mmCIF file of C-alpha atoms in Angstrom:
data_model
loop_
_atom_site.group_PDB
_atom_site.id
_atom_site.type_symbol
_atom_site.label_atom_id
_atom_site.label_comp_id
_atom_site.label_asym_id
_atom_site.label_seq_id
_atom_site.Cartn_x
_atom_site.Cartn_y
_atom_site.Cartn_z
ATOM 1 C CA UNK C 1378 8.898 8.086 -1.719
ATOM 2 C CA UNK C 1379 11.623 9.252 0.792
ATOM 3 C CA UNK C 1380 15.090 10.312 -0.112
ATOM 4 C CA UNK C 1381 18.343 10.160 1.737
ATOM 5 C CA UNK C 1382 21.628 12.096 2.087
ATOM 6 C CA UNK C 1383 23.634 8.781 1.374
ATOM 7 C CA UNK C 1384 24.242 8.832 -2.332
ATOM 8 C CA UNK C 1385 24.917 5.119 -2.413
ATOM 9 C CA UNK C 1386 21.512 4.337 -0.944
ATOM 10 C CA UNK C 1387 19.830 6.890 -2.949
ATOM 11 C CA UNK C 1388 21.235 5.410 -6.254
ATOM 12 C CA UNK C 1389 19.975 1.907 -5.266
ATOM 13 C CA UNK C 1390 16.587 3.355 -4.309
ATOM 14 C CA UNK C 1391 16.259 5.117 -7.568
ATOM 15 C CA UNK C 1392 17.266 1.969 -9.525
ATOM 16 C CA UNK C 1393 14.512 0.105 -7.571
ATOM 17 C CA UNK C 1394 11.871 2.693 -8.305
ATOM 18 C CA UNK C 1395 12.837 3.092 -11.960
ATOM 19 C CA UNK C 1396 12.409 -0.656 -12.474
ATOM 20 C CA UNK C 1397 9.025 -0.677 -10.801
ATOM 21 C CA UNK C 1398 7.734 2.425 -12.691
ATOM 22 C CA UNK C 1399 8.688 0.691 -15.941
ATOM 23 C CA UNK C 1400 6.458 -2.210 -14.950
ATOM 24 C CA UNK C 1401 9.205 -4.638 -14.499
ATOM 25 C CA UNK C 1402 10.217 -6.798 -11.600
ATOM 26 C CA UNK C 1403 12.140 -5.420 -8.709
ATOM 27 C CA UNK C 1404 15.892 -5.869 -9.024
ATOM 28 C CA UNK C 1405 17.406 -8.511 -6.853
ATOM 29 C CA UNK C 1406 18.807 -7.690 -3.498
ATOM 30 C CA UNK C 1407 22.307 -8.498 -4.670
ATOM 31 C CA UNK C 1408 21.845 -6.280 -7.619
ATOM 32 C CA UNK C 1409 20.659 -3.321 -5.464
ATOM 33 C CA UNK C 1410 23.680 -4.142 -3.006
ATOM 34 C CA UNK C 1411 26.245 -3.886 -5.873
ATOM 35 C CA UNK C 1412 24.801 -0.448 -6.859
ATOM 36 C CA UNK C 1413 25.192 0.770 -3.283
ATOM 37 C CA UNK C 1414 28.724 -0.830 -2.922
ATOM 38 C CA UNK C 1415 27.631 -2.916 -0.032
ATOM 39 C CA UNK C 1416 27.316 -6.647 0.828
ATOM 40 C CA UNK C 1417 23.688 -7.754 0.561
ATOM 41 C CA UNK C 1418 23.469 -8.167 4.287
ATOM 42 C CA UNK C 1419 24.880 -4.729 4.959
ATOM 43 C CA UNK C 1420 22.716 -3.272 2.176
ATOM 44 C CA UNK C 1421 19.486 -4.729 3.585
ATOM 45 C CA UNK C 1422 20.326 -3.562 7.108
ATOM 46 C CA UNK C 1423 21.222 0.068 5.962
ATOM 47 C CA UNK C 1424 18.309 0.395 3.555
ATOM 48 C CA UNK C 1425 15.855 -0.723 6.228
ATOM 49 C CA UNK C 1426 17.268 1.706 8.769
ATOM 50 C CA UNK C 1427 17.198 4.579 6.369
ATOM 51 C CA UNK C 1428 13.761 4.144 4.754
ATOM 52 C CA UNK C 1429 11.885 2.230 7.457
ATOM 53 C CA UNK C 1430 11.158 -0.801 5.169
ATOM 54 C CA UNK C 1431 13.214 -3.616 3.797
ATOM 55 C CA UNK C 1432 13.826 -3.433 0.127
ATOM 56 C CA UNK C 1433 11.191 -6.049 -0.501
ATOM 57 C CA UNK C 1434 8.562 -4.137 1.476
ATOM 58 C CA UNK C 1435 9.547 -0.915 -0.076
ATOM 59 C CA UNK C 1436 9.048 -2.377 -3.521
ATOM 60 C CA UNK C 1437 5.526 -3.525 -2.331
ATOM 61 C CA UNK C 1438 4.687 -0.104 -1.021
ATOM 62 C CA UNK C 1439 5.957 1.531 -4.219
ATOM 63 C CA UNK C 1440 3.860 -0.861 -6.356
ATOM 64 C CA UNK C 1441 0.865 -0.077 -4.234
ATOM 65 C CA UNK C 1442 1.336 3.633 -4.783
ATOM 66 C CA UNK C 1443 1.754 3.127 -8.596
ATOM 67 C CA UNK C 1444 -1.552 1.126 -8.444
ATOM 68 C CA UNK C 1445 -3.240 3.803 -6.414
ATOM 69 C CA UNK C 1446 -2.213 6.630 -8.870
ATOM 70 C CA UNK C 1447 -3.434 4.524 -11.850
ATOM 71 C CA UNK C 1448 -6.750 3.917 -10.181
ATOM 72 C CA UNK C 1449 -7.156 7.539 -9.304
ATOM 73 C CA UNK C 1450 -6.433 8.450 -12.953
ATOM 74 C CA UNK C 1451 -9.479 6.361 -13.864
ATOM 75 C CA UNK C 1452 -7.811 3.217 -15.191
ATOM 76 C CA UNK C 1453 -9.711 -0.051 -14.944
ATOM 77 C CA UNK C 1454 -8.646 -2.239 -12.063
ATOM 78 C CA UNK C 1455 -6.999 -5.034 -14.341
ATOM 79 C CA UNK C 1456 -5.060 -2.451 -16.317
ATOM 80 C CA UNK C 1457 -3.863 -0.629 -13.205
ATOM 81 C CA UNK C 1458 -2.913 -3.825 -11.584
ATOM 82 C CA UNK C 1459 -0.900 -4.836 -14.628
ATOM 83 C CA UNK C 1460 0.793 -1.369 -14.821
ATOM 84 C CA UNK C 1461 1.848 -1.788 -11.132
ATOM 85 C CA UNK C 1462 3.413 -5.156 -11.696
ATOM 86 C CA UNK C 1463 1.100 -7.136 -9.536
ATOM 87 C CA UNK C 1464 0.439 -10.641 -10.733
ATOM 88 C CA UNK C 1465 -3.371 -10.508 -10.316
ATOM 89 C CA UNK C 1466 -6.162 -8.484 -8.820
ATOM 90 C CA UNK C 1467 -6.781 -11.019 -6.047
ATOM 91 C CA UNK C 1468 -3.269 -10.206 -4.583
ATOM 92 C CA UNK C 1469 -4.182 -6.628 -4.500
ATOM 93 C CA UNK C 1470 -7.527 -7.012 -2.745
ATOM 94 C CA UNK C 1471 -5.554 -9.200 -0.146
ATOM 95 C CA UNK C 1472 -3.466 -6.021 0.461
ATOM 96 C CA UNK C 1473 -6.215 -3.430 0.257
ATOM 97 C CA UNK C 1474 -5.323 -2.241 3.773
ATOM 98 C CA UNK C 1475 -2.223 -0.544 2.317
ATOM 99 C CA UNK C 1476 -4.494 1.508 0.058
ATOM 100 C CA UNK C 1477 -6.822 2.539 2.797
ATOM 101 C CA UNK C 1478 -9.818 1.469 0.610
ATOM 102 C CA UNK C 1479 -10.594 -1.245 -1.863
ATOM 103 C CA UNK C 1480 -9.154 -0.809 -5.432
ATOM 104 C CA UNK C 1481 -12.654 -0.316 -6.833
ATOM 105 C CA UNK C 1482 -13.289 2.689 -4.446
ATOM 106 C CA UNK C 1483 -9.914 4.044 -5.113
ATOM 107 C CA UNK C 1484 -10.348 3.928 -8.846
ATOM 108 C CA UNK C 1485 -13.318 6.308 -8.168
ATOM 109 C CA UNK C 1486 -11.002 8.619 -6.399
ATOM 110 C CA UNK C 1487 -12.661 7.911 -3.016
ATOM 111 C CA UNK C 1488 -15.964 9.011 -4.456
ATOM 112 C CA UNK C 1489 -18.758 7.909 -2.182
ATOM 113 C CA UNK C 1490 -17.001 8.705 1.062
ATOM 114 C CA UNK C 1491 -18.110 11.544 3.238
ATOM 115 C CA UNK C 1492 -15.692 13.586 5.277
ATOM 116 C CA UNK C 1493 -17.272 15.823 7.890
ATOM 117 C CA UNK C 1494 -15.329 18.699 9.497
ATOM 118 C CA UNK C 1495 -15.566 20.967 12.391
ATOM 119 C CA UNK C 1496 -13.599 24.151 13.165
ATOM 120 C CA UNK C 1497 -12.660 25.537 16.483
ATOM 121 C CA UNK C 1498 -10.430 28.113 18.192
ATOM 122 C CA UNK C 1499 -7.608 27.210 20.533
ATOM 123 C CA UNK C 1500 -4.784 29.162 22.208
ATOM 124 C CA UNK C 1501 -2.521 28.036 19.356
ATOM 125 C CA UNK C 1502 -4.835 29.171 16.538
ATOM 126 C CA UNK C 1503 -7.531 27.556 14.562
ATOM 127 C CA UNK C 1504 -7.993 23.855 14.578
ATOM 128 C CA UNK C 1505 -9.784 21.840 11.901
ATOM 129 C CA UNK C 1506 -10.822 18.371 12.585
ATOM 130 C CA UNK C 1507 -12.256 15.993 9.925
ATOM 131 C CA UNK C 1508 -13.655 12.526 10.241
ATOM 132 C CA UNK C 1509 -15.091 9.703 8.161
ATOM 133 C CA UNK C 1510 -17.569 7.298 9.461
ATOM 134 C CA UNK C 1511 -14.692 5.210 10.720
ATOM 135 C CA UNK C 1512 -12.944 7.841 12.779
ATOM 136 C CA UNK C 1513 -10.807 11.012 12.713
ATOM 137 C CA UNK C 1514 -8.799 11.282 9.473
ATOM 138 C CA UNK C 1515 -7.285 14.769 9.788
ATOM 139 C CA UNK C 1516 -6.471 17.420 12.455
ATOM 140 C CA UNK C 1517 -4.633 20.531 11.271
ATOM 141 C CA UNK C 1518 -3.639 23.785 12.907
ATOM 142 C CA UNK C 1519 -3.914 27.043 10.755
ATOM 143 C CA UNK C 1520 -4.539 30.552 10.685
ATOM 144 C CA UNK C 1521 -7.332 30.894 8.114
ATOM 145 C CA UNK C 1522 -10.445 28.848 7.847
ATOM 146 C CA UNK C 1523 -10.468 28.881 3.997
ATOM 147 C CA UNK C 1524 -6.840 27.671 3.836
ATOM 148 C CA UNK C 1525 -7.712 24.761 6.161
ATOM 149 C CA UNK C 1526 -10.754 23.632 4.253
ATOM 150 C CA UNK C 1527 -8.781 23.906 0.868
ATOM 151 C CA UNK C 1528 -6.103 21.693 2.393
ATOM 152 C CA UNK C 1529 -8.788 19.000 3.351
ATOM 153 C CA UNK C 1530 -10.301 19.247 -0.113
ATOM 154 C CA UNK C 1531 -6.890 18.450 -1.722
ATOM 155 C CA UNK C 1532 -6.504 15.573 0.538
ATOM 156 C CA UNK C 1533 -10.011 14.214 -0.384
ATOM 157 C CA UNK C 1534 -10.557 15.543 -3.807
ATOM 158 C CA UNK C 1535 -13.564 13.308 -4.787
ATOM 159 C CA UNK C 1536 -15.108 12.808 -1.387
ATOM 160 C CA UNK C 1537 -18.100 14.705 -0.188
ATOM 161 C CA UNK C 1538 -16.851 17.342 2.134
ATOM 162 C CA UNK C 1539 -19.329 18.764 4.481
ATOM 163 C CA UNK C 1540 -19.744 20.392 7.924
ATOM 164 C CA UNK C 1541 -20.056 17.955 10.687
ATOM 165 C CA UNK C 1542 -22.718 17.496 13.250
ATOM 166 C CA UNK C 1543 -22.772 16.674 16.960
ATOM 167 C CA UNK C 1544 -20.289 13.644 16.560
ATOM 168 C CA UNK C 1545 -17.659 15.914 14.941
ATOM 169 C CA UNK C 1546 -18.281 18.677 17.512
ATOM 170 C CA UNK C 1547 -17.658 16.248 20.415
ATOM 171 C CA UNK C 1548 -14.410 14.982 18.788
ATOM 172 C CA UNK C 1549 -13.329 18.512 18.155
ATOM 173 C CA UNK C 1550 -14.082 19.318 21.900
ATOM 174 C CA UNK C 1551 -11.830 16.528 22.976
ATOM 175 C CA UNK C 1552 -8.872 17.717 20.888
ATOM 176 C CA UNK C 1553 -9.404 21.443 21.917
ATOM 177 C CA UNK C 1554 -9.334 20.267 25.496
ATOM 178 C CA UNK C 1555 -6.201 18.431 24.958
ATOM 179 C CA UNK C 1556 -4.579 21.546 23.541
ATOM 180 C CA UNK C 1557 -5.881 23.782 26.324
ATOM 181 C CA UNK C 1558 -5.427 21.623 29.340
ATOM 182 C CA UNK C 1559 -2.363 19.516 28.257
ATOM 183 C CA UNK C 1560 -4.299 16.214 28.538
ATOM 184 C CA UNK C 1561 -4.176 13.353 25.993
ATOM 185 C CA UNK C 1562 -6.389 12.835 23.118
ATOM 186 C CA UNK C 1563 -5.063 9.460 22.245
ATOM 187 C CA UNK C 1564 -8.343 7.494 22.815
ATOM 188 C CA UNK C 1565 -10.231 8.873 19.828
ATOM 189 C CA UNK C 1566 -11.056 6.614 16.949
ATOM 190 C CA UNK C 1567 -8.866 7.224 13.872
ATOM 191 C CA UNK C 1568 -9.113 6.483 10.221
ATOM 192 C CA UNK C 1569 -5.533 7.300 8.951
ATOM 193 C CA UNK C 1570 -4.049 6.157 5.616
ATOM 194 C CA UNK C 1571 -0.360 5.425 5.217
ATOM 195 C CA UNK C 1572 2.318 2.790 4.551
ATOM 196 C CA UNK C 1573 2.620 -0.071 6.882
ATOM 197 C CA UNK C 1574 5.638 1.660 8.541
ATOM 198 C CA UNK C 1575 3.901 5.007 8.890
ATOM 199 C CA UNK C 1576 0.932 3.370 10.572
ATOM 200 C CA UNK C 1577 3.172 1.558 13.003
ATOM 201 C CA UNK C 1578 4.954 4.735 13.855
ATOM 202 C CA UNK C 1579 1.680 6.488 14.432
ATOM 203 C CA UNK C 1580 0.389 3.757 16.643
ATOM 204 C CA UNK C 1581 3.626 3.936 18.755
ATOM 205 C CA UNK C 1582 3.293 7.667 18.927
ATOM 206 C CA UNK C 1583 -0.143 7.308 20.798
ATOM 207 C CA UNK C 1584 1.637 5.193 23.458
ATOM 208 C CA UNK C 1585 3.663 8.151 24.579
ATOM 209 C CA UNK C 1586 1.810 9.721 27.502
ATOM 210 C CA UNK C 1587 1.389 13.453 28.218
ATOM 211 C CA UNK C 1588 4.514 14.923 29.867
ATOM 212 C CA UNK C 1589 6.680 12.189 28.362
ATOM 213 C CA UNK C 1590 9.206 12.814 25.691
ATOM 214 C CA UNK C 1591 11.113 10.512 23.554
ATOM 215 C CA UNK C 1592 13.937 10.918 20.882
ATOM 216 C CA UNK C 1593 13.504 9.562 17.417
ATOM 217 C CA UNK C 1594 16.055 6.846 18.210
ATOM 218 C CA UNK C 1595 14.187 5.877 21.372
ATOM 219 C CA UNK C 1596 10.890 5.676 19.348
ATOM 220 C CA UNK C 1597 12.687 3.583 16.757
ATOM 221 C CA UNK C 1598 13.835 1.278 19.555
ATOM 222 C CA UNK C 1599 10.288 0.938 20.840
ATOM 223 C CA UNK C 1600 9.206 -0.210 17.452
ATOM 224 C CA UNK C 1601 11.967 -2.883 17.384
ATOM 225 C CA UNK C 1602 13.744 -0.981 14.684
ATOM 226 C CA UNK C 1603 16.891 0.494 16.173
ATOM 227 C CA UNK C 1604 18.877 2.510 13.764
ATOM 228 C CA UNK C 1605 15.870 3.668 11.846
ATOM 229 C CA UNK C 1606 15.554 7.034 13.604
ATOM 230 C CA UNK C 1607 15.589 9.055 10.309
ATOM 231 C CA UNK C 1608 12.733 6.909 8.861
ATOM 232 C CA UNK C 1609 10.863 7.442 12.111
ATOM 233 C CA UNK C 1610 11.292 11.088 11.798
ATOM 234 C CA UNK C 1611 9.920 11.286 8.244
ATOM 235 C CA UNK C 1612 6.946 9.229 9.457
ATOM 236 C CA UNK C 1613 6.329 11.774 12.225
ATOM 237 C CA UNK C 1614 6.583 14.614 9.764
ATOM 238 C CA UNK C 1615 3.923 13.025 7.611
ATOM 239 C CA UNK C 1616 1.434 12.687 10.519
ATOM 240 C CA UNK C 1617 -1.971 13.990 9.432
ATOM 241 C CA UNK C 1618 -3.574 14.295 12.829
ATOM 242 C CA UNK C 1619 -1.938 16.671 15.165
ATOM 243 C CA UNK C 1620 -2.354 16.184 18.870
ATOM 244 C CA UNK C 1621 -4.442 13.013 18.458
ATOM 245 C CA UNK C 1622 -1.297 11.393 17.168
ATOM 246 C CA UNK C 1623 1.154 13.263 19.407
ATOM 247 C CA UNK C 1624 4.263 13.570 17.215
ATOM 248 C CA UNK C 1625 4.962 16.745 19.192
ATOM 249 C CA UNK C 1626 6.240 14.507 22.008
ATOM 250 C CA UNK C 1627 9.237 13.381 19.941
ATOM 251 C CA UNK C 1628 12.414 15.540 20.167
ATOM 252 C CA UNK C 1629 16.018 15.406 19.167
ATOM 253 C CA UNK C 1630 18.579 13.283 20.919
ATOM 254 C CA UNK C 1631 19.870 16.386 22.834
ATOM 255 C CA UNK C 1632 16.322 17.379 23.723
ATOM 256 C CA UNK C 1633 15.988 20.065 20.991
ATOM 257 C CA UNK C 1634 12.595 20.550 19.411
ATOM 258 C CA UNK C 1635 13.642 19.838 15.907
ATOM 259 C CA UNK C 1636 10.802 20.037 13.450
ATOM 260 C CA UNK C 1637 7.117 20.131 13.619
ATOM 261 C CA UNK C 1638 4.557 20.332 10.691
ATOM 262 C CA UNK C 1639 2.529 22.970 12.471
ATOM 263 C CA UNK C 1640 5.523 25.179 13.747
ATOM 264 C CA UNK C 1641 8.029 24.908 16.592
ATOM 265 C CA UNK C 1642 6.202 27.527 18.649
ATOM 266 C CA UNK C 1643 3.046 25.332 18.769
ATOM 267 C CA UNK C 1644 5.150 22.302 19.560
ATOM 268 C CA UNK C 1645 6.829 24.093 22.487
ATOM 269 C CA UNK C 1646 3.549 25.337 23.720
ATOM 270 C CA UNK C 1647 1.987 21.786 23.625
ATOM 271 C CA UNK C 1648 4.926 20.370 25.473
ATOM 272 C CA UNK C 1649 5.095 23.041 28.158
ATOM 273 C CA UNK C 1650 1.402 22.692 28.890
ATOM 274 C CA UNK C 1651 1.641 18.988 29.144
ATOM 275 C CA UNK C 1652 4.698 19.147 31.343
ATOM 276 C CA UNK C 1653 2.857 21.718 33.638
ATOM 277 C CA UNK C 1654 0.033 19.072 34.000
ATOM 278 C CA UNK C 1655 2.397 16.208 34.605
ATOM 279 C CA UNK C 1656 4.303 18.127 37.450
ATOM 280 C CA UNK C 1657 1.201 19.615 38.932
ATOM 281 C CA UNK C 1658 -0.766 18.317 41.993
ATOM 282 C CA UNK C 1659 -2.479 14.825 41.586
#
């Protein structure tokens, strides 16, 4: 999970995670607030702004991750559910969307899924697109085909990874066109997996139009989460689908480019091309 530069909040977060990893209940809000040296109300507000989730939802996300790790190690569902501190497997199935797949499938490490890929050349280097039957699950810039494919295999270690066909070629062509011409690729179907907060940020990113730029704080405000700019920035940094989820359109409060998973040179090139298109003849 994420960390913070605030030692008080970090101490509370670690206490919460330690309790959950031991299989026990989450510490009460008042207990966590005392560790942070804040009132419960101020602690709840500060924690949510810093990590993007309330302490309660953070605990749920952490339990879900513990469950996912146990299932991926091959534990039976009931044993993994107990280890993660869920009361019953029925509660877990009700929250399967946070896992990205049902517990039974995750226990098999995603075995049975097929991820198809297509590789293309752009003005910004190689681009690898991968998709499941549900939609695009990964878009990565890189310099060497073997490194891009190895990264895809690490993300989906037990899925069938194979070259795509006409569908994947069409999806790739749409993303390449977005890179080359500065147009949007936000209409493509996606199959992304993340926490509830990450998914909310990624959805909001797709509402930023080509030529538009937002700061992290402005994006946080659009989400109805003013004050959570740092959590929004972390969600942008974990975006698995370049261009299709246009995190490059988010900049620092002073307009600086700040970070980008695929390099600041690529971020600047994407923004410049989109700006040219937005200011050109209609």
